[in-house]
Amino acid sequence: MHIGTARTALFNHLYARRHGGKFLIRVEDTDRERSTQENVDILFQGFAWLGLASDEEPVYQALRADRHRQVVGELVERGAAFRCWMTPEETDAARDQARAEGRALRSTWRNRSDGDLSQPHVIRFRTPDDEPIVIADAVQGEVTFPSKDLDDLVLLRSSGEPTYNLAVVVDDHDMRISHVIRGDDHLNNTPRQALIYDAMGWERPVFAHVPLIHGPDGKKLSKRHGATSVAEYADQGYLPEAMRNYLARLGWSHGDDELFSDAQAESWFDLEHIGRAPARLDFDKLNHVNAHWIRHADDERLAALVQRVRTDRGEAVSDADRPRLVQAIPMIKDRADTLISLADQAAFALLTRPVAIAEKPAAQLTDEARARLSRLAERLGGIEAWDAALLDAELKAFAESEGVGMGKIGPPLRAALTGGVASPDIAKTLAALGKAESLGRLSDILSPSA
């Protein structure tokens, strides 16, 4: 699922929630070659990760082909559509002539009825020759298309399969769709669809065409800009609530609000404040939003997500280590902007004893430092309430009693506890490890065999 598809779905979802409507999902699978089950599954995995569920059973367009053909038959009876036996060569020639005359294709069969029904043919829409088609777009404003620029649209292929523009109109009508919010790359399809609505005597839905998402350089979003699919963002450690927050703000605004909950977005979202210019993806802002929601996420949930990240990297967390991971999360989550960085920062808490110490931090463990750590360990052993604030006060008091600054305490203590692996400030590191693990790691370093 492309990130643009995800944002469009989110806008539809928010608009439906704001107005007490229904958010519906339709799989437009008339292109049978591209609409594999694998691709459909990927779409629904994206919806599931984003937390966007259809309020009714999803509709599969290909299963409604009989209904589409029925409507085409009605259009033929009304004179709004006709059968066309033009060969591919004749079609190309007619298109070239039309282009030379500054208009779109007009079939030579528009006013003929002598075709052989037993021979392969298509059914086309009878596009008006010179009539402005006005679209009242909720984002783009009033947009006018000259009908001479629209060809006689194929509604039914010679195989009997309905085409996209016909199918979406029939399905939107039958599904009672009131608003179609979609990317502005579909804007040119809208006059064709509007003509079909009018020919059937159906009320048009409200169209709202949202500008596409561009990369930071202002160019169309592509792989060169980094992640473009929802799955990639999930793999890179973004939370779904952060993506919802960021995507909602990408091209739509509510004053200066940058950080807001789902409930706020649902109560605020409107079409009036969707911009007409393409939105630009800003990874710094995305990381800022993600960091905010990581700070507000449940610690048990974050621990489970970190565990999954580490497992995917071949760094499984054992059941015995999991409580220590959960304990570490609140000490480190205010420093992380993705689950990947959170997993990296949790590494110190999951080291196996005895902790291997890198060469540079090992240099901090002089005989003098070891003797001081031994006295510190004895002092820490008498502490009952093992929390960061109390531990910070104890460390400062110990440094004062030793007549040294924290520069003589922190580095060797950190080396003993983490072996040089990155960790939060030393009091939080102790709190994250817990009393038993902290004193155990100190004991490993201070024992004669260490």
PDB file of N, CA, C and O in Angstrom, residues 147-217:
ATOM      1  N   SER A 147     -16.162  18.760 -23.487  1.00  0.00           N
ATOM      2  CA  SER A 147     -16.454  17.371 -23.855  1.00  0.00           C
ATOM      3  C   SER A 147     -15.723  16.945 -25.119  1.00  0.00           C
ATOM      4  O   SER A 147     -15.470  15.759 -25.321  1.00  0.00           O
ATOM      5  N   LYS A 148     -15.320  17.902 -25.958  1.00  0.00           N
ATOM      6  CA  LYS A 148     -14.600  17.539 -27.181  1.00  0.00           C
ATOM      7  C   LYS A 148     -13.235  16.921 -26.877  1.00  0.00           C
ATOM      8  O   LYS A 148     -12.630  16.259 -27.719  1.00  0.00           O
ATOM      9  N   ASP A 149     -12.754  17.123 -25.639  1.00  0.00           N
ATOM     10  CA  ASP A 149     -11.462  16.563 -25.253  1.00  0.00           C
ATOM     11  C   ASP A 149     -11.586  15.157 -24.678  1.00  0.00           C
ATOM     12  O   ASP A 149     -10.578  14.548 -24.300  1.00  0.00           O
ATOM     13  N   LEU A 150     -12.809  14.644 -24.595  1.00  0.00           N
ATOM     14  CA  LEU A 150     -13.042  13.316 -24.042  1.00  0.00           C
ATOM     15  C   LEU A 150     -13.458  12.368 -25.155  1.00  0.00           C
ATOM     16  O   LEU A 150     -14.363  12.674 -25.934  1.00  0.00           O
ATOM     17  N   ASP A 151     -12.813  11.198 -25.228  1.00  0.00           N
ATOM     18  CA  ASP A 151     -13.147  10.262 -26.293  1.00  0.00           C
ATOM     19  C   ASP A 151     -14.434   9.517 -25.977  1.00  0.00           C
ATOM     20  O   ASP A 151     -15.012   9.653 -24.900  1.00  0.00           O
ATOM     21  N   ASP A 152     -14.882   8.754 -26.955  1.00  0.00           N
ATOM     22  CA  ASP A 152     -16.041   7.872 -26.737  1.00  0.00           C
ATOM     23  C   ASP A 152     -15.540   6.701 -25.890  1.00  0.00           C
ATOM     24  O   ASP A 152     -14.987   5.720 -26.410  1.00  0.00           O
ATOM     25  N   LEU A 153     -15.756   6.805 -24.620  1.00  0.00           N
ATOM     26  CA  LEU A 153     -15.183   5.884 -23.642  1.00  0.00           C
ATOM     27  C   LEU A 153     -15.692   4.458 -23.843  1.00  0.00           C
ATOM     28  O   LEU A 153     -16.904   4.235 -23.982  1.00  0.00           O
ATOM     29  N   VAL A 154     -14.769   3.497 -23.828  1.00  0.00           N
ATOM     30  CA  VAL A 154     -15.179   2.091 -23.850  1.00  0.00           C
ATOM     31  C   VAL A 154     -15.750   1.730 -22.488  1.00  0.00           C
ATOM     32  O   VAL A 154     -15.098   1.910 -21.456  1.00  0.00           O
ATOM     33  N   LEU A 155     -16.987   1.242 -22.469  1.00  0.00           N
ATOM     34  CA  LEU A 155     -17.641   0.813 -21.229  1.00  0.00           C
ATOM     35  C   LEU A 155     -17.518  -0.689 -21.026  1.00  0.00           C
ATOM     36  O   LEU A 155     -17.354  -1.158 -19.900  1.00  0.00           O
ATOM     37  N   LEU A 156     -17.614  -1.401 -22.148  1.00  0.00           N
ATOM     38  CA  LEU A 156     -17.553  -2.862 -22.093  1.00  0.00           C
ATOM     39  C   LEU A 156     -16.576  -3.338 -23.165  1.00  0.00           C
ATOM     40  O   LEU A 156     -16.720  -2.997 -24.340  1.00  0.00           O
ATOM     41  N   ARG A 157     -15.577  -4.104 -22.752  1.00  0.00           N
ATOM     42  CA  ARG A 157     -14.592  -4.609 -23.696  1.00  0.00           C
ATOM     43  C   ARG A 157     -15.210  -5.708 -24.556  1.00  0.00           C
ATOM     44  O   ARG A 157     -16.283  -6.240 -24.245  1.00  0.00           O
ATOM     45  N   SER A 158     -14.518  -6.076 -25.614  1.00  0.00           N
ATOM     46  CA  SER A 158     -15.035  -7.128 -26.498  1.00  0.00           C
ATOM     47  C   SER A 158     -15.135  -8.462 -25.759  1.00  0.00           C
ATOM     48  O   SER A 158     -15.915  -9.346 -26.143  1.00  0.00           O
ATOM     49  N   SER A 159     -14.380  -8.612 -24.686  1.00  0.00           N
ATOM     50  CA  SER A 159     -14.453  -9.825 -23.872  1.00  0.00           C
ATOM     51  C   SER A 159     -15.675  -9.833 -22.959  1.00  0.00           C
ATOM     52  O   SER A 159     -15.966 -10.842 -22.318  1.00  0.00           O
ATOM     53  N   GLY A 160     -16.391  -8.701 -22.909  1.00  0.00           N
ATOM     54  CA  GLY A 160     -17.540  -8.592 -22.019  1.00  0.00           C
ATOM     55  C   GLY A 160     -17.181  -8.046 -20.648  1.00  0.00           C
ATOM     56  O   GLY A 160     -18.058  -7.884 -19.791  1.00  0.00           O
ATOM     57  N   GLU A 161     -15.893  -7.725 -20.430  1.00  0.00           N
ATOM     58  CA  GLU A 161     -15.473  -7.195 -19.134  1.00  0.00           C
ATOM     59  C   GLU A 161     -15.725  -5.691 -19.074  1.00  0.00           C
ATOM     60  O   GLU A 161     -15.378  -4.956 -19.997  1.00  0.00           O
ATOM     61  N   PRO A 162     -16.314  -5.210 -17.985  1.00  0.00           N
ATOM     62  CA  PRO A 162     -16.534  -3.768 -17.832  1.00  0.00           C
ATOM     63  C   PRO A 162     -15.227  -3.043 -17.557  1.00  0.00           C
ATOM     64  O   PRO A 162     -14.282  -3.618 -17.019  1.00  0.00           O
ATOM     65  N   THR A 163     -15.156  -1.786 -17.938  1.00  0.00           N
ATOM     66  CA  THR A 163     -13.952  -0.982 -17.700  1.00  0.00           C
ATOM     67  C   THR A 163     -14.061  -0.254 -16.364  1.00  0.00           C
ATOM     68  O   THR A 163     -15.140  -0.131 -15.777  1.00  0.00           O
ATOM     69  N   TYR A 164     -12.943   0.251 -15.933  1.00  0.00           N
ATOM     70  CA  TYR A 164     -12.843   0.895 -14.615  1.00  0.00           C
ATOM     71  C   TYR A 164     -13.838   2.047 -14.433  1.00  0.00           C
ATOM     72  O   TYR A 164     -14.582   2.093 -13.451  1.00  0.00           O
ATOM     73  N   ASN A 165     -13.849   2.977 -15.378  1.00  0.00           N
ATOM     74  CA  ASN A 165     -14.678   4.174 -15.195  1.00  0.00           C
ATOM     75  C   ASN A 165     -16.170   3.847 -15.119  1.00  0.00           C
ATOM     76  O   ASN A 165     -16.911   4.531 -14.412  1.00  0.00           O
ATOM     77  N   LEU A 166     -16.589   2.819 -15.836  1.00  0.00           N
ATOM     78  CA  LEU A 166     -17.986   2.382 -15.742  1.00  0.00           C
ATOM     79  C   LEU A 166     -18.241   1.699 -14.411  1.00  0.00           C
ATOM     80  O   LEU A 166     -19.226   2.003 -13.710  1.00  0.00           O
ATOM     81  N   ALA A 167     -17.358   0.805 -14.025  1.00  0.00           N
ATOM     82  CA  ALA A 167     -17.559   0.010 -12.811  1.00  0.00           C
ATOM     83  C   ALA A 167     -17.611   0.872 -11.555  1.00  0.00           C
ATOM     84  O   ALA A 167     -18.448   0.656 -10.678  1.00  0.00           O
ATOM     85  N   VAL A 168     -16.722   1.870 -11.465  1.00  0.00           N
ATOM     86  CA  VAL A 168     -16.707   2.670 -10.235  1.00  0.00           C
ATOM     87  C   VAL A 168     -17.984   3.491 -10.088  1.00  0.00           C
ATOM     88  O   VAL A 168     -18.485   3.698  -8.977  1.00  0.00           O
ATOM     89  N   VAL A 169     -18.525   3.950 -11.194  1.00  0.00           N
ATOM     90  CA  VAL A 169     -19.771   4.723 -11.124  1.00  0.00           C
ATOM     91  C   VAL A 169     -20.909   3.842 -10.624  1.00  0.00           C
ATOM     92  O   VAL A 169     -21.666   4.223  -9.718  1.00  0.00           O
ATOM     93  N   VAL A 170     -21.043   2.667 -11.201  1.00  0.00           N
ATOM     94  CA  VAL A 170     -22.118   1.754 -10.800  1.00  0.00           C
ATOM     95  C   VAL A 170     -21.961   1.367  -9.327  1.00  0.00           C
ATOM     96  O   VAL A 170     -22.929   1.387  -8.557  1.00  0.00           O
ATOM     97  N   ASP A 171     -20.748   1.043  -8.943  1.00  0.00           N
ATOM     98  CA  ASP A 171     -20.526   0.617  -7.558  1.00  0.00           C
ATOM     99  C   ASP A 171     -20.733   1.757  -6.573  1.00  0.00           C
ATOM    100  O   ASP A 171     -21.308   1.559  -5.498  1.00  0.00           O
ATOM    101  N   ASP A 172     -20.261   2.959  -6.912  1.00  0.00           N
ATOM    102  CA  ASP A 172     -20.479   4.098  -6.015  1.00  0.00           C
ATOM    103  C   ASP A 172     -21.975   4.361  -5.844  1.00  0.00           C
ATOM    104  O   ASP A 172     -22.448   4.642  -4.732  1.00  0.00           O
ATOM    105  N   HIS A 173     -22.719   4.272  -6.929  1.00  0.00           N
ATOM    106  CA  HIS A 173     -24.174   4.484  -6.832  1.00  0.00           C
ATOM    107  C   HIS A 173     -24.826   3.407  -5.972  1.00  0.00           C
ATOM    108  O   HIS A 173     -25.607   3.706  -5.063  1.00  0.00           O
ATOM    109  N   ASP A 174     -24.496   2.149  -6.248  1.00  0.00           N
ATOM    110  CA  ASP A 174     -25.138   1.048  -5.524  1.00  0.00           C
ATOM    111  C   ASP A 174     -24.716   1.008  -4.050  1.00  0.00           C
ATOM    112  O   ASP A 174     -25.488   0.559  -3.192  1.00  0.00           O
ATOM    113  N   MET A 175     -23.517   1.464  -3.754  1.00  0.00           N
ATOM    114  CA  MET A 175     -23.031   1.472  -2.368  1.00  0.00           C
ATOM    115  C   MET A 175     -23.445   2.756  -1.633  1.00  0.00           C
ATOM    116  O   MET A 175     -23.081   2.967  -0.486  1.00  0.00           O
ATOM    117  N   ARG A 176     -24.202   3.597  -2.329  1.00  0.00           N
ATOM    118  CA  ARG A 176     -24.713   4.848  -1.748  1.00  0.00           C
ATOM    119  C   ARG A 176     -23.566   5.744  -1.253  1.00  0.00           C
ATOM    120  O   ARG A 176     -23.630   6.329  -0.178  1.00  0.00           O
ATOM    121  N   ILE A 177     -22.537   5.840  -2.082  1.00  0.00           N
ATOM    122  CA  ILE A 177     -21.393   6.675  -1.734  1.00  0.00           C
ATOM    123  C   ILE A 177     -21.776   8.145  -1.878  1.00  0.00           C
ATOM    124  O   ILE A 177     -22.224   8.586  -2.933  1.00  0.00           O
ATOM    125  N   SER A 178     -21.571   8.893  -0.804  1.00  0.00           N
ATOM    126  CA  SER A 178     -21.904  10.320  -0.834  1.00  0.00           C
ATOM    127  C   SER A 178     -20.701  11.176  -1.203  1.00  0.00           C
ATOM    128  O   SER A 178     -20.845  12.217  -1.832  1.00  0.00           O
ATOM    129  N   HIS A 179     -19.506  10.739  -0.767  1.00  0.00           N
ATOM    130  CA  HIS A 179     -18.288  11.511  -1.005  1.00  0.00           C
ATOM    131  C   HIS A 179     -17.184  10.592  -1.533  1.00  0.00           C
ATOM    132  O   HIS A 179     -16.953   9.527  -0.965  1.00  0.00           O
ATOM    133  N   VAL A 180     -16.545  11.035  -2.588  1.00  0.00           N
ATOM    134  CA  VAL A 180     -15.398  10.317  -3.141  1.00  0.00           C
ATOM    135  C   VAL A 180     -14.181  11.200  -2.926  1.00  0.00           C
ATOM    136  O   VAL A 180     -14.008  12.215  -3.599  1.00  0.00           O
ATOM    137  N   ILE A 181     -13.350  10.846  -1.949  1.00  0.00           N
ATOM    138  CA  ILE A 181     -12.124  11.596  -1.663  1.00  0.00           C
ATOM    139  C   ILE A 181     -10.975  10.757  -2.209  1.00  0.00           C
ATOM    140  O   ILE A 181     -10.735   9.639  -1.750  1.00  0.00           O
ATOM    141  N   ARG A 182     -10.259  11.282  -3.179  1.00  0.00           N
ATOM    142  CA  ARG A 182      -9.217  10.498  -3.839  1.00  0.00           C
ATOM    143  C   ARG A 182      -8.120  11.420  -4.356  1.00  0.00           C
ATOM    144  O   ARG A 182      -8.254  12.650  -4.338  1.00  0.00           O
ATOM    145  N   GLY A 183      -7.022  10.835  -4.829  1.00  0.00           N
ATOM    146  CA  GLY A 183      -5.904  11.608  -5.332  1.00  0.00           C
ATOM    147  C   GLY A 183      -6.263  12.372  -6.590  1.00  0.00           C
ATOM    148  O   GLY A 183      -7.114  11.937  -7.383  1.00  0.00           O
ATOM    149  N   ASP A 184      -5.615  13.536  -6.792  1.00  0.00           N
ATOM    150  CA  ASP A 184      -5.971  14.346  -7.955  1.00  0.00           C
ATOM    151  C   ASP A 184      -5.461  13.755  -9.262  1.00  0.00           C
ATOM    152  O   ASP A 184      -5.726  14.298 -10.340  1.00  0.00           O
ATOM    153  N   ASP A 185      -4.750  12.623  -9.197  1.00  0.00           N
ATOM    154  CA  ASP A 185      -4.408  11.921 -10.434  1.00  0.00           C
ATOM    155  C   ASP A 185      -5.649  11.292 -11.054  1.00  0.00           C
ATOM    156  O   ASP A 185      -5.617  10.845 -12.205  1.00  0.00           O
ATOM    157  N   HIS A 186      -6.756  11.250 -10.299  1.00  0.00           N
ATOM    158  CA  HIS A 186      -8.030  10.738 -10.833  1.00  0.00           C
ATOM    159  C   HIS A 186      -8.926  11.858 -11.366  1.00  0.00           C
ATOM    160  O   HIS A 186     -10.031  11.581 -11.840  1.00  0.00           O
ATOM    161  N   LEU A 187      -8.470  13.094 -11.274  1.00  0.00           N
ATOM    162  CA  LEU A 187      -9.337  14.213 -11.670  1.00  0.00           C
ATOM    163  C   LEU A 187      -9.786  14.097 -13.117  1.00  0.00           C
ATOM    164  O   LEU A 187     -10.950  14.380 -13.445  1.00  0.00           O
ATOM    165  N   ASN A 188      -8.899  13.653 -13.999  1.00  0.00           N
ATOM    166  CA  ASN A 188      -9.277  13.555 -15.419  1.00  0.00           C
ATOM    167  C   ASN A 188     -10.290  12.454 -15.673  1.00  0.00           C
ATOM    168  O   ASN A 188     -10.943  12.456 -16.727  1.00  0.00           O
ATOM    169  N   ASN A 189     -10.433  11.509 -14.760  1.00  0.00           N
ATOM    170  CA  ASN A 189     -11.471  10.483 -14.909  1.00  0.00           C
ATOM    171  C   ASN A 189     -12.848  11.020 -14.541  1.00  0.00           C
ATOM    172  O   ASN A 189     -13.874  10.474 -14.970  1.00  0.00           O
ATOM    173  N   THR A 190     -12.881  12.064 -13.751  1.00  0.00           N
ATOM    174  CA  THR A 190     -14.140  12.528 -13.164  1.00  0.00           C
ATOM    175  C   THR A 190     -15.161  12.999 -14.192  1.00  0.00           C
ATOM    176  O   THR A 190     -16.349  12.664 -14.063  1.00  0.00           O
ATOM    177  N   PRO A 191     -14.803  13.773 -15.221  1.00  0.00           N
ATOM    178  CA  PRO A 191     -15.840  14.160 -16.188  1.00  0.00           C
ATOM    179  C   PRO A 191     -16.440  12.965 -16.907  1.00  0.00           C
ATOM    180  O   PRO A 191     -17.651  12.953 -17.196  1.00  0.00           O
ATOM    181  N   ARG A 192     -15.641  11.954 -17.187  1.00  0.00           N
ATOM    182  CA  ARG A 192     -16.168  10.749 -17.824  1.00  0.00           C
ATOM    183  C   ARG A 192     -17.185  10.065 -16.910  1.00  0.00           C
ATOM    184  O   ARG A 192     -18.248   9.626 -17.349  1.00  0.00           O
ATOM    185  N   GLN A 193     -16.831   9.987 -15.647  1.00  0.00           N
ATOM    186  CA  GLN A 193     -17.723   9.362 -14.679  1.00  0.00           C
ATOM    187  C   GLN A 193     -18.979  10.202 -14.461  1.00  0.00           C
ATOM    188  O   GLN A 193     -20.088   9.673 -14.345  1.00  0.00           O
ATOM    189  N   ALA A 194     -18.805  11.520 -14.443  1.00  0.00           N
ATOM    190  CA  ALA A 194     -19.950  12.410 -14.249  1.00  0.00           C
ATOM    191  C   ALA A 194     -20.961  12.242 -15.380  1.00  0.00           C
ATOM    192  O   ALA A 194     -22.186  12.258 -15.148  1.00  0.00           O
ATOM    193  N   LEU A 195     -20.463  12.068 -16.605  1.00  0.00           N
ATOM    194  CA  LEU A 195     -21.372  11.882 -17.743  1.00  0.00           C
ATOM    195  C   LEU A 195     -22.197  10.602 -17.591  1.00  0.00           C
ATOM    196  O   LEU A 195     -23.382  10.559 -17.969  1.00  0.00           O
ATOM    197  N   ILE A 196     -21.570   9.555 -17.048  1.00  0.00           N
ATOM    198  CA  ILE A 196     -22.308   8.300 -16.848  1.00  0.00           C
ATOM    199  C   ILE A 196     -23.380   8.483 -15.782  1.00  0.00           C
ATOM    200  O   ILE A 196     -24.521   8.015 -15.932  1.00  0.00           O
ATOM    201  N   TYR A 197     -23.038   9.162 -14.686  1.00  0.00           N
ATOM    202  CA  TYR A 197     -24.052   9.470 -13.665  1.00  0.00           C
ATOM    203  C   TYR A 197     -25.230  10.196 -14.301  1.00  0.00           C
ATOM    204  O   TYR A 197     -26.407   9.842 -14.078  1.00  0.00           O
ATOM    205  N   ASP A 198     -24.926  11.229 -15.059  1.00  0.00           N
ATOM    206  CA  ASP A 198     -25.994  12.042 -15.654  1.00  0.00           C
ATOM    207  C   ASP A 198     -26.842  11.221 -16.618  1.00  0.00           C
ATOM    208  O   ASP A 198     -28.078  11.349 -16.638  1.00  0.00           O
ATOM    209  N   ALA A 199     -26.181  10.378 -17.414  1.00  0.00           N
ATOM    210  CA  ALA A 199     -26.918   9.578 -18.400  1.00  0.00           C
ATOM    211  C   ALA A 199     -27.862   8.590 -17.724  1.00  0.00           C
ATOM    212  O   ALA A 199     -28.931   8.265 -18.264  1.00  0.00           O
ATOM    213  N   MET A 200     -27.484   8.101 -16.527  1.00  0.00           N
ATOM    214  CA  MET A 200     -28.340   7.168 -15.793  1.00  0.00           C
ATOM    215  C   MET A 200     -29.364   7.886 -14.916  1.00  0.00           C
ATOM    216  O   MET A 200     -30.211   7.252 -14.291  1.00  0.00           O
ATOM    217  N   GLY A 201     -29.276   9.203 -14.851  1.00  0.00           N
ATOM    218  CA  GLY A 201     -30.196   9.946 -13.999  1.00  0.00           C
ATOM    219  C   GLY A 201     -29.873   9.809 -12.526  1.00  0.00           C
ATOM    220  O   GLY A 201     -30.760   9.970 -11.674  1.00  0.00           O
ATOM    221  N   TRP A 202     -28.646   9.513 -12.242  1.00  0.00           N
ATOM    222  CA  TRP A 202     -28.206   9.343 -10.841  1.00  0.00           C
ATOM    223  C   TRP A 202     -27.563  10.623 -10.331  1.00  0.00           C
ATOM    224  O   TRP A 202     -26.915  11.357 -11.084  1.00  0.00           O
ATOM    225  N   GLU A 203     -27.700  10.852  -9.039  1.00  0.00           N
ATOM    226  CA  GLU A 203     -27.051  12.008  -8.424  1.00  0.00           C
ATOM    227  C   GLU A 203     -25.550  11.747  -8.290  1.00  0.00           C
ATOM    228  O   GLU A 203     -25.128  10.688  -7.847  1.00  0.00           O
ATOM    229  N   ARG A 204     -24.776  12.737  -8.691  1.00  0.00           N
ATOM    230  CA  ARG A 204     -23.328  12.599  -8.544  1.00  0.00           C
ATOM    231  C   ARG A 204     -22.939  12.697  -7.059  1.00  0.00           C
ATOM    232  O   ARG A 204     -23.544  13.457  -6.307  1.00  0.00           O
ATOM    233  N   PRO A 205     -21.922  11.959  -6.645  1.00  0.00           N
ATOM    234  CA  PRO A 205     -21.406  12.155  -5.286  1.00  0.00           C
ATOM    235  C   PRO A 205     -20.597  13.449  -5.251  1.00  0.00           C
ATOM    236  O   PRO A 205     -20.318  14.052  -6.293  1.00  0.00           O
ATOM    237  N   VAL A 206     -20.212  13.862  -4.066  1.00  0.00           N
ATOM    238  CA  VAL A 206     -19.290  14.989  -3.928  1.00  0.00           C
ATOM    239  C   VAL A 206     -17.884  14.472  -4.209  1.00  0.00           C
ATOM    240  O   VAL A 206     -17.443  13.504  -3.582  1.00  0.00           O
ATOM    241  N   PHE A 207     -17.216  15.097  -5.153  1.00  0.00           N
ATOM    242  CA  PHE A 207     -15.837  14.715  -5.463  1.00  0.00           C
ATOM    243  C   PHE A 207     -14.881  15.652  -4.734  1.00  0.00           C
ATOM    244  O   PHE A 207     -15.105  16.857  -4.659  1.00  0.00           O
ATOM    245  N   ALA A 208     -13.815  15.067  -4.197  1.00  0.00           N
ATOM    246  CA  ALA A 208     -12.771  15.851  -3.534  1.00  0.00           C
ATOM    247  C   ALA A 208     -11.430  15.253  -3.950  1.00  0.00           C
ATOM    248  O   ALA A 208     -11.086  14.157  -3.513  1.00  0.00           O
ATOM    249  N   HIS A 209     -10.722  15.977  -4.786  1.00  0.00           N
ATOM    250  CA  HIS A 209      -9.456  15.464  -5.305  1.00  0.00           C
ATOM    251  C   HIS A 209      -8.287  16.090  -4.568  1.00  0.00           C
ATOM    252  O   HIS A 209      -8.071  17.303  -4.616  1.00  0.00           O
ATOM    253  N   VAL A 210      -7.550  15.227  -3.876  1.00  0.00           N
ATOM    254  CA  VAL A 210      -6.469  15.648  -2.982  1.00  0.00           C
ATOM    255  C   VAL A 210      -5.148  15.644  -3.749  1.00  0.00           C
ATOM    256  O   VAL A 210      -4.819  14.643  -4.403  1.00  0.00           O
ATOM    257  N   PRO A 211      -4.371  16.731  -3.665  1.00  0.00           N
ATOM    258  CA  PRO A 211      -3.052  16.741  -4.324  1.00  0.00           C
ATOM    259  C   PRO A 211      -2.175  15.601  -3.824  1.00  0.00           C
ATOM    260  O   PRO A 211      -2.286  15.159  -2.678  1.00  0.00           O
ATOM    261  N   LEU A 212      -1.302  15.137  -4.672  1.00  0.00           N
ATOM    262  CA  LEU A 212      -0.450  14.008  -4.334  1.00  0.00           C
ATOM    263  C   LEU A 212       0.636  14.407  -3.335  1.00  0.00           C
ATOM    264  O   LEU A 212       0.865  15.583  -3.078  1.00  0.00           O
ATOM    265  N   ILE A 213       1.287  13.407  -2.781  1.00  0.00           N
ATOM    266  CA  ILE A 213       2.411  13.638  -1.874  1.00  0.00           C
ATOM    267  C   ILE A 213       3.701  13.655  -2.693  1.00  0.00           C
ATOM    268  O   ILE A 213       3.952  12.753  -3.488  1.00  0.00           O
ATOM    269  N   HIS A 214       4.498  14.678  -2.469  1.00  0.00           N
ATOM    270  CA  HIS A 214       5.792  14.768  -3.130  1.00  0.00           C
ATOM    271  C   HIS A 214       6.912  14.534  -2.123  1.00  0.00           C
ATOM    272  O   HIS A 214       6.707  14.583  -0.908  1.00  0.00           O
ATOM    273  N   GLY A 215       8.087  14.283  -2.651  1.00  0.00           N
ATOM    274  CA  GLY A 215       9.248  14.120  -1.800  1.00  0.00           C
ATOM    275  C   GLY A 215       9.726  15.458  -1.263  1.00  0.00           C
ATOM    276  O   GLY A 215       9.216  16.516  -1.644  1.00  0.00           O
ATOM    277  N   PRO A 216      10.720  15.462  -0.389  1.00  0.00           N
ATOM    278  CA  PRO A 216      11.249  16.713   0.169  1.00  0.00           C
ATOM    279  C   PRO A 216      11.743  17.683  -0.889  1.00  0.00           C
ATOM    280  O   PRO A 216      11.771  18.893  -0.658  1.00  0.00           O
ATOM    281  N   ASP A 217      12.133  17.152  -2.072  1.00  0.00           N
ATOM    282  CA  ASP A 217      12.638  18.014  -3.141  1.00  0.00           C
ATOM    283  C   ASP A 217      11.530  18.568  -4.026  1.00  0.00           C
ATOM    284  O   ASP A 217      11.792  19.259  -5.017  1.00  0.00           O
TER     285      ASP A 217
END
